[in-house]
Coordinates of C-alpha atoms and ligand atoms in Angstrom, one line a residue:
M1 CA 3.5 -1.1 16.1
F2 CA 6.3 0.3 14.3
P3 CA 9.8 -0.4 15.4
D4 CA 11.7 2.5 17.3
P5 CA 15.1 3.8 16.1
D6 CA 16.6 2.0 19.1
M7 CA 15.6 -1.4 17.7
P8 CA 18.4 -2.2 15.3
G9 CA 17.4 -4.5 12.4
I10 CA 14.0 -5.0 13.6
D11 CA 11.4 -5.1 10.8
L12 CA 8.1 -5.5 12.9
V13 CA 7.0 -5.3 16.5
L14 CA 4.2 -7.6 17.3
P15 CA 2.3 -7.9 20.6
D16 CA 2.8 -10.9 22.7
L17 CA 0.1 -13.3 21.4
S18 CA 0.4 -16.1 24.1
Y19 CA -2.6 -15.3 26.1
L20 CA -4.8 -15.7 23.0
R21 CA -2.8 -18.8 21.9
D22 CA -3.2 -20.4 25.2
N23 CA -7.2 -19.5 25.2
A24 CA -7.4 -20.4 21.4
E25 CA -10.4 -22.6 21.9
R26 CA -12.3 -19.6 23.6
V27 CA -11.7 -17.2 20.7
E28 CA -15.2 -16.8 18.8
G29 CA -13.9 -14.3 16.3
I30 CA -11.4 -11.5 15.4
V31 CA -13.0 -8.1 14.6
L32 CA -11.1 -5.7 12.7
T33 CA -12.3 -2.1 13.1
H34 CA -10.5 -0.8 10.3
G35 CA -7.7 -1.5 7.6
H36 CA -4.6 0.4 8.8
E37 CA -1.4 -1.5 9.0
D38 CA -1.0 -1.3 12.9
H39 CA -4.5 -2.6 13.3
T40 CA -4.5 -5.7 10.7
G41 CA -0.7 -6.4 10.3
G42 CA -0.3 -8.8 13.2
L43 CA -3.3 -10.9 11.8
A44 CA -0.9 -13.1 9.6
F45 CA 1.0 -13.9 12.8
L46 CA -1.9 -14.6 15.0
L47 CA -3.7 -16.8 12.4
R48 CA -0.8 -19.3 12.6
D49 CA -1.9 -20.0 16.2
L50 CA -5.7 -20.0 16.1
T51 CA -8.5 -20.1 13.6
A52 CA -11.6 -17.9 14.0
P53 CA -13.6 -16.1 11.4
V54 CA -12.3 -12.5 10.8
Y55 CA -15.0 -9.7 10.6
G56 CA -14.7 -6.3 8.9
S57 CA -15.9 -4.2 6.2
A58 CA -15.0 -5.1 2.5
L59 CA -12.3 -2.7 2.4
T60 CA -10.8 -3.5 5.8
L61 CA -10.8 -7.2 4.9
G62 CA -9.3 -6.5 1.2
L63 CA -6.4 -4.6 2.9
A64 CA -5.7 -7.3 5.6
R65 CA -5.9 -9.9 2.8
H66 CA -3.0 -8.5 1.1
R67 CA -0.8 -9.1 4.2
V68 CA -2.2 -12.5 4.9
Q69 CA -1.5 -13.4 1.3
E70 CA 2.0 -12.1 1.4
A71 CA 2.7 -14.5 4.5
G72 CA 1.2 -17.3 2.3
L73 CA -1.8 -18.0 4.9
E74 CA -4.7 -17.3 2.9
H75 CA -5.9 -20.8 3.5
L76 CA -6.0 -20.3 7.3
A77 CA -8.3 -17.3 7.1
T78 CA -12.2 -17.0 6.9
F79 CA -13.0 -13.5 6.2
V80 CA -16.6 -12.5 7.0
E81 CA -17.8 -9.2 5.4
V82 CA -20.1 -7.0 7.1
V83 CA -21.8 -3.6 6.3
D84 CA -22.5 -0.4 8.0
G85 CA -25.1 -0.8 10.9
E86 CA -25.2 -4.7 10.6
R87 CA -25.6 -6.8 13.7
R88 CA -24.2 -10.3 13.9
D89 CA -23.7 -13.2 16.2
V90 CA -20.2 -13.7 17.1
G91 CA -20.2 -16.7 19.7
P92 CA -22.3 -15.7 22.6
F93 CA -22.2 -12.0 21.8
S94 CA -24.1 -10.1 19.5
V95 CA -22.0 -7.3 17.7
E96 CA -23.0 -4.2 16.0
F97 CA -20.8 -2.7 13.3
I98 CA -21.2 1.2 13.8
P99 CA -19.9 3.4 11.0
V100 CA -17.2 6.0 12.0
T101 CA -15.0 8.4 10.0
H102 CA -11.2 8.1 10.1
S103 CA -8.1 8.3 7.8
V104 CA -9.1 5.1 6.1
P105 CA -12.7 4.7 4.7
H106 CA -15.2 2.2 5.9
G107 CA -14.0 2.0 9.7
F108 CA -16.3 0.7 12.4
A109 CA -17.0 1.4 16.2
T110 CA -18.2 -2.0 17.6
A111 CA -21.0 -2.4 20.2
F112 CA -20.8 -5.9 21.8
H113 CA -24.2 -6.9 23.4
T114 CA -23.0 -9.2 26.4
P115 CA -25.0 -10.7 29.3
Q116 CA -23.2 -7.8 31.4
G117 CA -24.6 -5.0 29.2
I118 CA -23.2 -3.3 26.1
I119 CA -19.8 -2.6 25.6
V120 CA -18.8 0.2 23.0
H121 CA -15.4 0.2 21.4
S122 CA -14.7 3.4 19.2
G123 CA -12.3 2.0 17.1
D124 CA -10.0 4.8 15.6
F125 CA -12.3 7.7 14.8
K126 CA -12.8 11.3 14.5
I127 CA -16.2 13.2 13.9
D128 CA -16.0 14.6 10.3
L129 CA -19.0 16.3 9.5
T130 CA -18.4 16.7 5.9
P131 CA -16.4 13.4 4.9
V132 CA -15.4 12.6 1.3
D133 CA -17.9 10.0 0.8
G134 CA -20.5 11.5 2.9
R135 CA -20.6 8.6 5.4
L136 CA -20.9 10.1 9.0
T137 CA -19.9 8.7 12.3
D138 CA -23.2 7.3 13.4
L139 CA -23.6 9.2 17.0
A140 CA -27.3 8.9 16.6
H141 CA -27.1 5.2 17.0
I142 CA -24.6 5.2 19.9
G143 CA -27.1 7.8 21.5
A144 CA -30.0 5.4 20.9
L145 CA -28.0 2.5 22.5
A146 CA -27.3 5.0 25.4
D147 CA -31.0 6.0 25.8
G148 CA -32.3 2.5 25.6
P149 CA -30.4 -0.3 27.4
G150 CA -27.6 2.1 28.3
I151 CA -23.9 1.6 27.7
R152 CA -22.2 -0.3 30.4
M153 CA -18.5 0.5 29.0
L154 CA -16.8 2.8 26.6
L155 CA -13.6 2.1 25.1
S156 CA -12.3 5.0 23.2
D157 CA -9.4 6.3 21.0
S158 CA -6.9 8.5 22.8
T159 CA -4.4 9.4 20.1
N160 CA -5.3 13.0 20.0
A161 CA -6.6 13.6 23.6
E162 CA -4.0 16.2 24.4
E163 CA -5.1 18.3 21.4
P164 CA -7.9 21.0 22.0
G165 CA -10.8 21.6 19.6
F166 CA -11.7 19.7 16.7
T167 CA -10.0 17.9 14.0
P168 CA -10.6 19.6 10.7
S169 CA -12.4 17.8 8.1
E170 CA -10.7 15.6 5.5
T171 CA -12.4 17.8 2.8
S172 CA -10.5 20.8 3.7
V173 CA -7.4 19.2 2.5
G174 CA -9.1 18.9 -0.9
A175 CA -9.7 22.6 -1.2
T176 CA -5.9 23.2 -0.3
L177 CA -5.0 20.5 -2.9
R178 CA -7.1 22.2 -5.6
R179 CA -5.7 25.6 -4.8
L180 CA -2.1 24.2 -5.1
F181 CA -2.9 22.6 -8.3
E182 CA -4.3 25.5 -9.8
A183 CA -1.3 27.6 -8.8
S184 CA 1.1 25.0 -10.5
S185 CA -0.2 25.0 -13.9
G186 CA 2.2 23.9 -16.4
Q187 CA 4.2 22.0 -13.7
R188 CA 4.4 18.3 -13.0
M189 CA 2.7 17.3 -9.7
V190 CA 3.8 14.5 -7.5
V191 CA 1.8 13.8 -4.3
T192 CA 2.5 11.3 -1.6
C193 CA 0.2 9.9 1.2
F194 CA -0.5 6.6 2.8
A195 CA -1.5 4.2 0.5
S196 CA -4.5 3.1 2.6
H197 CA -5.8 6.9 2.6
I198 CA -8.4 6.3 0.0
H199 CA -10.2 9.5 0.4
R200 CA -6.8 11.6 0.2
V201 CA -6.2 9.7 -3.1
Q202 CA -9.8 10.6 -4.3
Q203 CA -9.1 14.3 -3.6
V204 CA -5.8 14.4 -5.3
V205 CA -7.4 12.6 -8.2
D206 CA -10.4 15.2 -8.2
A207 CA -7.7 18.2 -8.1
A208 CA -5.8 16.5 -10.9
L209 CA -8.7 15.9 -13.3
A210 CA -10.0 19.4 -12.6
T211 CA -6.9 21.0 -13.7
G212 CA -6.5 18.7 -16.8
R213 CA -4.2 16.3 -15.6
K214 CA -4.2 12.5 -15.9
V215 CA -2.8 10.4 -13.0
A216 CA -0.3 7.7 -12.4
T217 CA 0.4 5.6 -9.3
L218 CA 4.0 4.9 -8.0
G219 CA 4.8 2.3 -5.4
R220 CA 3.5 -1.3 -5.2
S221 CA 1.1 -0.7 -2.2
M222 CA -0.3 2.4 -3.9
A223 CA -1.2 0.5 -7.1
K224 CA -2.5 -2.4 -5.3
N225 CA -4.7 -0.4 -2.8
V226 CA -6.0 1.9 -5.8
E227 CA -7.1 -1.3 -7.8
L228 CA -8.7 -2.6 -4.7
A229 CA -10.7 0.5 -3.8
R230 CA -11.8 1.1 -7.5
R231 CA -13.1 -2.6 -7.6
L232 CA -15.1 -1.9 -4.5
G233 CA -16.5 1.3 -5.8
I234 CA -14.9 3.4 -3.1
L235 CA -12.5 5.4 -5.4
A236 CA -13.6 6.9 -8.7
I237 CA -11.0 7.2 -11.4
P238 CA -12.2 7.0 -15.0
D239 CA -10.2 4.5 -17.0
E240 CA -9.0 6.9 -19.4
A241 CA -7.6 9.2 -16.7
L242 CA -5.2 6.4 -15.5
V243 CA -1.8 6.1 -17.3
D244 CA 1.1 4.0 -16.6
V245 CA 3.9 5.5 -14.6
E246 CA 6.4 4.3 -17.5
E247 CA 4.6 7.1 -19.7
V248 CA 5.3 9.8 -17.1
D249 CA 8.6 11.1 -18.2
R250 CA 7.4 11.4 -21.9
M251 CA 4.3 13.4 -21.0
T252 CA 3.7 17.1 -21.0
P253 CA 4.5 18.3 -17.3
G254 CA 1.3 20.1 -16.8
E255 CA -0.8 17.3 -17.9
V256 CA 0.2 14.7 -15.2
C257 CA 0.1 13.9 -11.7
V258 CA 2.0 11.0 -10.0
I259 CA 0.5 9.6 -6.6
S260 CA 3.1 8.0 -4.8
T261 CA 4.1 6.1 -1.5
G262 CA 6.8 7.0 0.6
S263 CA 5.2 9.7 2.8
Q264 CA 7.0 8.3 6.0
G265 CA 10.6 8.6 4.5
E266 CA 10.8 4.9 4.3
P267 CA 14.5 4.2 2.8
L268 CA 13.3 2.1 -0.3
S269 CA 10.2 3.8 -1.0
A270 CA 9.2 5.4 -4.2
L271 CA 9.6 9.0 -2.8
A272 CA 12.9 8.2 -1.3
L273 CA 14.2 6.9 -4.5
M274 CA 12.9 9.9 -6.3
A275 CA 14.8 12.2 -3.8
A276 CA 18.0 10.3 -4.2
G277 CA 17.8 10.3 -7.9
E278 CA 17.4 6.7 -8.1
S279 CA 14.0 6.2 -9.1
K280 CA 13.6 3.8 -12.1
W281 CA 10.3 5.6 -13.1
L282 CA 10.6 9.0 -12.3
H283 CA 13.3 11.7 -12.8
L284 CA 12.7 15.0 -10.8
R285 CA 13.3 18.1 -12.6
P286 CA 13.6 21.5 -11.2
D287 CA 10.0 22.5 -12.4
D288 CA 8.3 19.8 -10.6
V289 CA 6.2 20.3 -7.4
V290 CA 6.1 17.6 -4.7
V291 CA 3.1 17.4 -2.2
I292 CA 3.9 15.3 1.1
S293 CA 0.2 15.0 2.1
A294 CA 0.9 13.4 5.5
H295 CA 2.4 14.0 8.8
P296 CA 5.5 12.0 9.8
V297 CA 4.4 9.5 12.6
P298 CA 6.8 9.8 15.6
G299 CA 10.0 8.4 15.0
N300 CA 9.9 9.2 11.4
E301 CA 10.5 12.9 11.4
W302 CA 14.4 12.6 10.6
A303 CA 13.8 10.1 7.8
V304 CA 11.1 12.5 6.2
G305 CA 13.6 15.5 6.8
K306 CA 16.4 13.8 4.7
V307 CA 13.7 13.0 2.0
I308 CA 12.8 16.8 1.7
D309 CA 16.4 17.8 1.6
G310 CA 16.8 15.3 -1.3
L311 CA 13.9 16.7 -3.1
H312 CA 15.1 20.0 -2.8
R313 CA 18.5 18.9 -4.1
R314 CA 16.7 17.9 -7.2
G315 CA 15.4 21.5 -7.5
A316 CA 11.8 20.5 -6.9
S317 CA 9.4 22.8 -4.9
V318 CA 8.5 20.7 -2.0
I319 CA 5.0 21.5 -0.2
H320 CA 4.4 19.6 3.4
T321 CA 2.3 20.3 6.3
G322 CA 4.8 22.9 7.6
V323 CA 4.0 25.1 4.5
E324 CA 0.4 24.3 3.7
P325 CA -2.5 22.6 5.4
V326 CA -1.9 19.5 3.3
H327 CA -2.8 17.1 5.8
V328 CA -5.4 16.5 8.7
S329 CA -5.5 13.8 11.3
G330 CA -7.9 11.0 11.3
H331 CA -8.3 11.0 15.1
A332 CA -10.7 13.0 17.4
R333 CA -9.4 15.8 19.2
Q334 CA -10.9 16.7 22.8
G335 CA -14.0 18.4 21.4
E336 CA -14.9 15.3 19.5
L337 CA -14.0 12.9 22.3
Q338 CA -16.1 14.9 24.5
M339 CA -19.0 14.6 21.9
L340 CA -18.9 10.8 22.1
L341 CA -18.6 10.9 26.0
S342 CA -21.6 12.9 26.1
V343 CA -23.6 11.0 23.7
A344 CA -22.6 7.6 24.9
R345 CA -22.8 8.5 28.7
P346 CA -21.0 5.3 29.8
E347 CA -21.1 3.8 33.2
W348 CA -17.7 2.7 33.0
F349 CA -15.0 4.3 30.8
V350 CA -11.5 3.0 29.6
P351 CA -9.3 5.2 27.3
V352 CA -7.6 3.0 24.8
H353 CA -5.1 3.7 21.8
G354 CA -2.3 6.0 22.5
E355 CA 0.7 6.5 24.7
Y356 CA 0.2 6.6 28.4
R357 CA -0.1 10.4 28.6
H358 CA -2.8 10.5 25.8
L359 CA -4.8 8.1 28.0
V360 CA -4.5 10.3 31.1
N361 CA -5.5 13.1 29.5
H362 CA -8.6 11.2 27.9
A363 CA -9.4 10.0 31.5
R364 CA -9.3 13.8 32.6
L365 CA -11.9 14.6 30.0
A366 CA -14.2 11.7 31.0
S367 CA -14.0 12.9 34.5
Q368 CA -14.9 16.7 33.4
M369 CA -17.7 15.1 31.5
G370 CA -19.3 13.6 34.8
V371 CA -17.9 10.1 34.6
A372 CA -17.5 9.0 38.2
D373 CA -13.7 8.9 38.9
E374 CA -13.9 5.3 40.2
K375 CA -15.4 4.0 37.2
I376 CA -12.6 5.4 34.8
L377 CA -10.1 2.7 34.4
L378 CA -6.4 3.4 33.3
C379 CA -5.1 0.2 31.8
E380 CA -1.9 -0.7 30.3
D381 CA -1.1 -3.7 28.0
G382 CA -1.9 -7.0 30.0
D383 CA -4.3 -5.7 32.5
S384 CA -7.5 -7.5 32.6
L385 CA -11.0 -6.4 33.4
I386 CA -13.8 -8.4 34.6
L387 CA -17.4 -7.4 34.3
D388 CA -20.0 -8.9 36.8
D389 CA -22.9 -8.0 38.6
A390 CA -20.9 -6.1 41.2
G391 CA -19.6 -4.0 38.6
I392 CA -16.1 -4.0 36.9
H393 CA -12.9 -5.1 38.9
R394 CA -9.4 -5.8 37.8
G395 CA -8.2 -9.6 37.2
D396 CA -4.7 -10.8 36.8
S397 CA -2.3 -9.6 34.4
V398 CA -1.7 -11.6 31.5
P399 CA 1.6 -11.8 29.3
A400 CA 1.8 -8.6 27.0
G401 CA 5.3 -7.8 26.0
F402 CA 6.3 -7.4 22.6
L403 CA 7.8 -9.8 20.0
Y404 CA 10.5 -8.3 17.8
V405 CA 10.6 -9.5 14.3
D406 CA 13.5 -9.6 12.1
G407 CA 13.3 -11.1 8.6
T408 CA 10.2 -13.5 8.2
V409 CA 9.2 -15.2 11.2
G410 CA 10.3 -15.6 14.8
D411 CA 10.8 -13.6 17.8
V412 CA 14.3 -12.0 18.2
G413 CA 13.9 -11.7 21.9
R414 CA 14.9 -8.8 24.3
G415 CA 18.5 -10.3 24.8
V416 CA 19.2 -10.1 21.3
L417 CA 18.1 -6.7 21.0
R418 CA 20.1 -5.5 23.9
D419 CA 23.1 -7.1 22.4
R420 CA 22.5 -5.2 19.0
R421 CA 22.3 -1.9 21.0
V422 CA 25.7 -2.7 22.6
L423 CA 27.2 -3.7 19.5
A424 CA 26.0 -0.7 17.8
E425 CA 27.0 1.7 20.3
E426 CA 30.2 0.4 21.7
G427 CA 31.4 -2.3 19.5
V428 CA 32.8 -5.7 20.5
V429 CA 36.2 -7.1 21.6
V430 CA 36.8 -10.8 21.2
V431 CA 39.8 -12.7 23.1
V432 CA 40.8 -16.2 21.9
A433 CA 43.4 -17.9 24.3
T434 CA 44.5 -21.5 24.7
V435 CA 45.5 -22.7 27.9
D436 CA 46.7 -26.1 29.4
P437 CA 45.4 -26.4 32.7
H438 CA 47.6 -29.4 33.6
A439 CA 50.9 -27.4 32.8
R440 CA 49.0 -24.2 34.3
E441 CA 49.9 -22.1 31.4
V442 CA 48.6 -20.2 28.3
V443 CA 49.8 -21.5 25.2
G444 CA 50.9 -18.9 22.7
H445 CA 49.6 -15.3 22.9
P446 CA 45.9 -14.8 23.5
E447 CA 44.6 -13.0 20.2
I448 CA 42.6 -9.9 20.6
I449 CA 40.1 -9.4 17.7
T450 CA 37.8 -5.9 17.6
R451 CA 35.2 -4.3 15.8
G452 CA 33.9 -0.9 16.6
W453 CA 36.2 -0.5 19.8
V454 CA 39.4 0.9 18.5
H455 CA 40.6 0.9 14.9
A456 CA 42.9 -2.0 15.3
P457 CA 45.7 -1.3 12.7
E458 CA 46.5 2.1 14.7
A459 CA 46.2 0.6 18.3
E460 CA 48.5 -2.3 18.0
A461 CA 50.3 -1.4 21.2
L462 CA 46.8 -1.2 23.1
L463 CA 45.8 -4.7 21.8
E464 CA 49.1 -6.0 22.8
E465 CA 48.6 -4.8 26.3
A466 CA 45.3 -6.2 26.3
S467 CA 46.5 -9.6 25.4
T468 CA 49.1 -9.5 28.2
V469 CA 46.5 -8.7 30.6
V470 CA 44.4 -11.6 29.8
R471 CA 47.3 -14.0 29.9
K472 CA 48.3 -12.9 33.2
S473 CA 44.7 -13.2 34.6
L474 CA 44.3 -16.6 33.2
E475 CA 47.8 -17.7 34.6
S476 CA 47.0 -16.5 38.0
A477 CA 43.7 -18.2 37.9
M478 CA 45.2 -21.5 37.0
A479 CA 47.7 -21.0 39.6
D480 CA 44.8 -20.8 42.1
G481 CA 43.4 -24.1 40.8
A482 CA 41.0 -23.0 38.2
G483 CA 40.9 -25.4 35.3
D484 CA 37.4 -25.5 33.9
H485 CA 36.5 -23.6 30.9
E486 CA 33.6 -21.4 32.4
T487 CA 35.8 -20.0 35.2
L488 CA 38.6 -19.2 33.0
R489 CA 36.3 -17.5 30.6
R490 CA 34.8 -15.6 33.5
H491 CA 38.4 -14.5 34.6
A492 CA 39.4 -13.4 31.0
R493 CA 36.2 -11.4 30.6
K494 CA 36.6 -9.6 33.8
A495 CA 40.1 -8.7 33.3
L496 CA 39.8 -7.6 29.5
G497 CA 36.5 -5.6 30.5
K498 CA 38.3 -3.9 33.4
F499 CA 41.3 -3.0 31.0
V500 CA 39.1 -1.8 28.3
G501 CA 37.0 0.4 30.7
E502 CA 40.1 1.9 32.3
R503 CA 42.1 2.6 29.4
T504 CA 39.5 4.0 26.9
R505 CA 36.3 4.6 29.1
R506 CA 34.4 2.6 26.6
R507 CA 32.1 -0.5 27.2
P508 CA 32.1 -2.8 24.1
M509 CA 30.9 -6.3 24.3
I510 CA 33.4 -8.6 25.8
V511 CA 33.6 -12.0 24.1
P512 CA 36.1 -14.5 25.6
I513 CA 37.0 -17.7 23.9
V514 CA 38.8 -20.1 25.9
V515 CA 40.2 -23.2 24.3
V516 CA 41.3 -26.0 26.9
V517 CA 44.0 -28.5 25.5
Ligands
ZN601 ZN1 -4.8 3.2 14.9
ZN602 ZN1 -6.2 3.9 12.3

């Protein structure tokens, strides 16, 4: 998942993979349902610990390969491409790859044929009846599985389980884009969306070509994904319609459209640099139109808001989801979730993918659709379910915390994160004291160093007082016979912490350093 704002300095949040690592020899394969970052980004870390073939569509594997290559681990990965409707043996299972629509092309639901019946996992999906590429969610096949052998268990995407109705079709965004492009003739267009949203990119390209524009990509991942999708024949852009972004500033504004990354307000992304007037490639002008064809994922609203402010400062017109329907979700709302449940008619149901409240709402829907309440299982990370002849029951929990990654590799850990929060919110006070336990005295004056507690040059008297408090506490501890390092440190921390709390009502981190001579 993506780091929260209360995780200072964290680049990535990974699941605790220790259960998989401990059971590495039992892992027969890794199935990627689709190419989104939060579904494939952990692969590079998993492959360090276990080797198993990785299954997915050509596009999914292409997107995943970018990440694995960046980690320099391509030699550890065996990618196995599968196509729509294919059935493959993976260890003791037979797995079917069932097409679904989503906000990245070529996603799959999967059906696992096991000795305990068929388990269907929806993957991330919506039921788009008019998708850009005409590739529909294959409800008919899921229905056939339900009619034939029956579906023992369904696990289904809960992201939009609180939203009533149906998510609009992706093609509705195309119509809006076309209208906006037509209304902006003579003006330069900049459109930003997720780089993996190839169908959105296609619709931007279509609107651009239809209004006499050429297109340029901006941002590394956009260039990479456009190249990959064109190579796979998923994205249609004629060669002569593509121009290099370096040429854009010299082109007639009404004849160009730039497709850019940065829809989430990421600080160093192409769009954020444009908004700050620091882009090497594109200098926004008052006549430009910027379309943000995405919705901020929770936690990014503030960053996106700042970018929108910056774009307005450049004088550009900004069009976002608050103004025009320039984005639709890739996830099924209640109507679609009910449709899947009615087609699949599972014996057991497990809502997955979403916050707890989404799971609860999805469980409620299943209950309304006639799934027996005792056969709806609300699970959290680390829970295990066991299927046997008696039914499905809960097993032991397995480790399932998070790993916090800062920099390249390696878990930062909860303790470090807690320290960072205290440092960020309250600062730190360090005291360095030298003591001579034999003479039972403090040598010299304890030195107080602080960052983020009080502004030291203006608080000399306070620091002086703090120093005296520490000296007295150490002297009285030694008078009582304390002589070891650890005990003296404890006394210094307690005395200083109490002083700081009483005098300033703050709780910075207290770091005592006691040097014994
Ligand atoms: Zn997802
Ligand atoms: Zn997804």
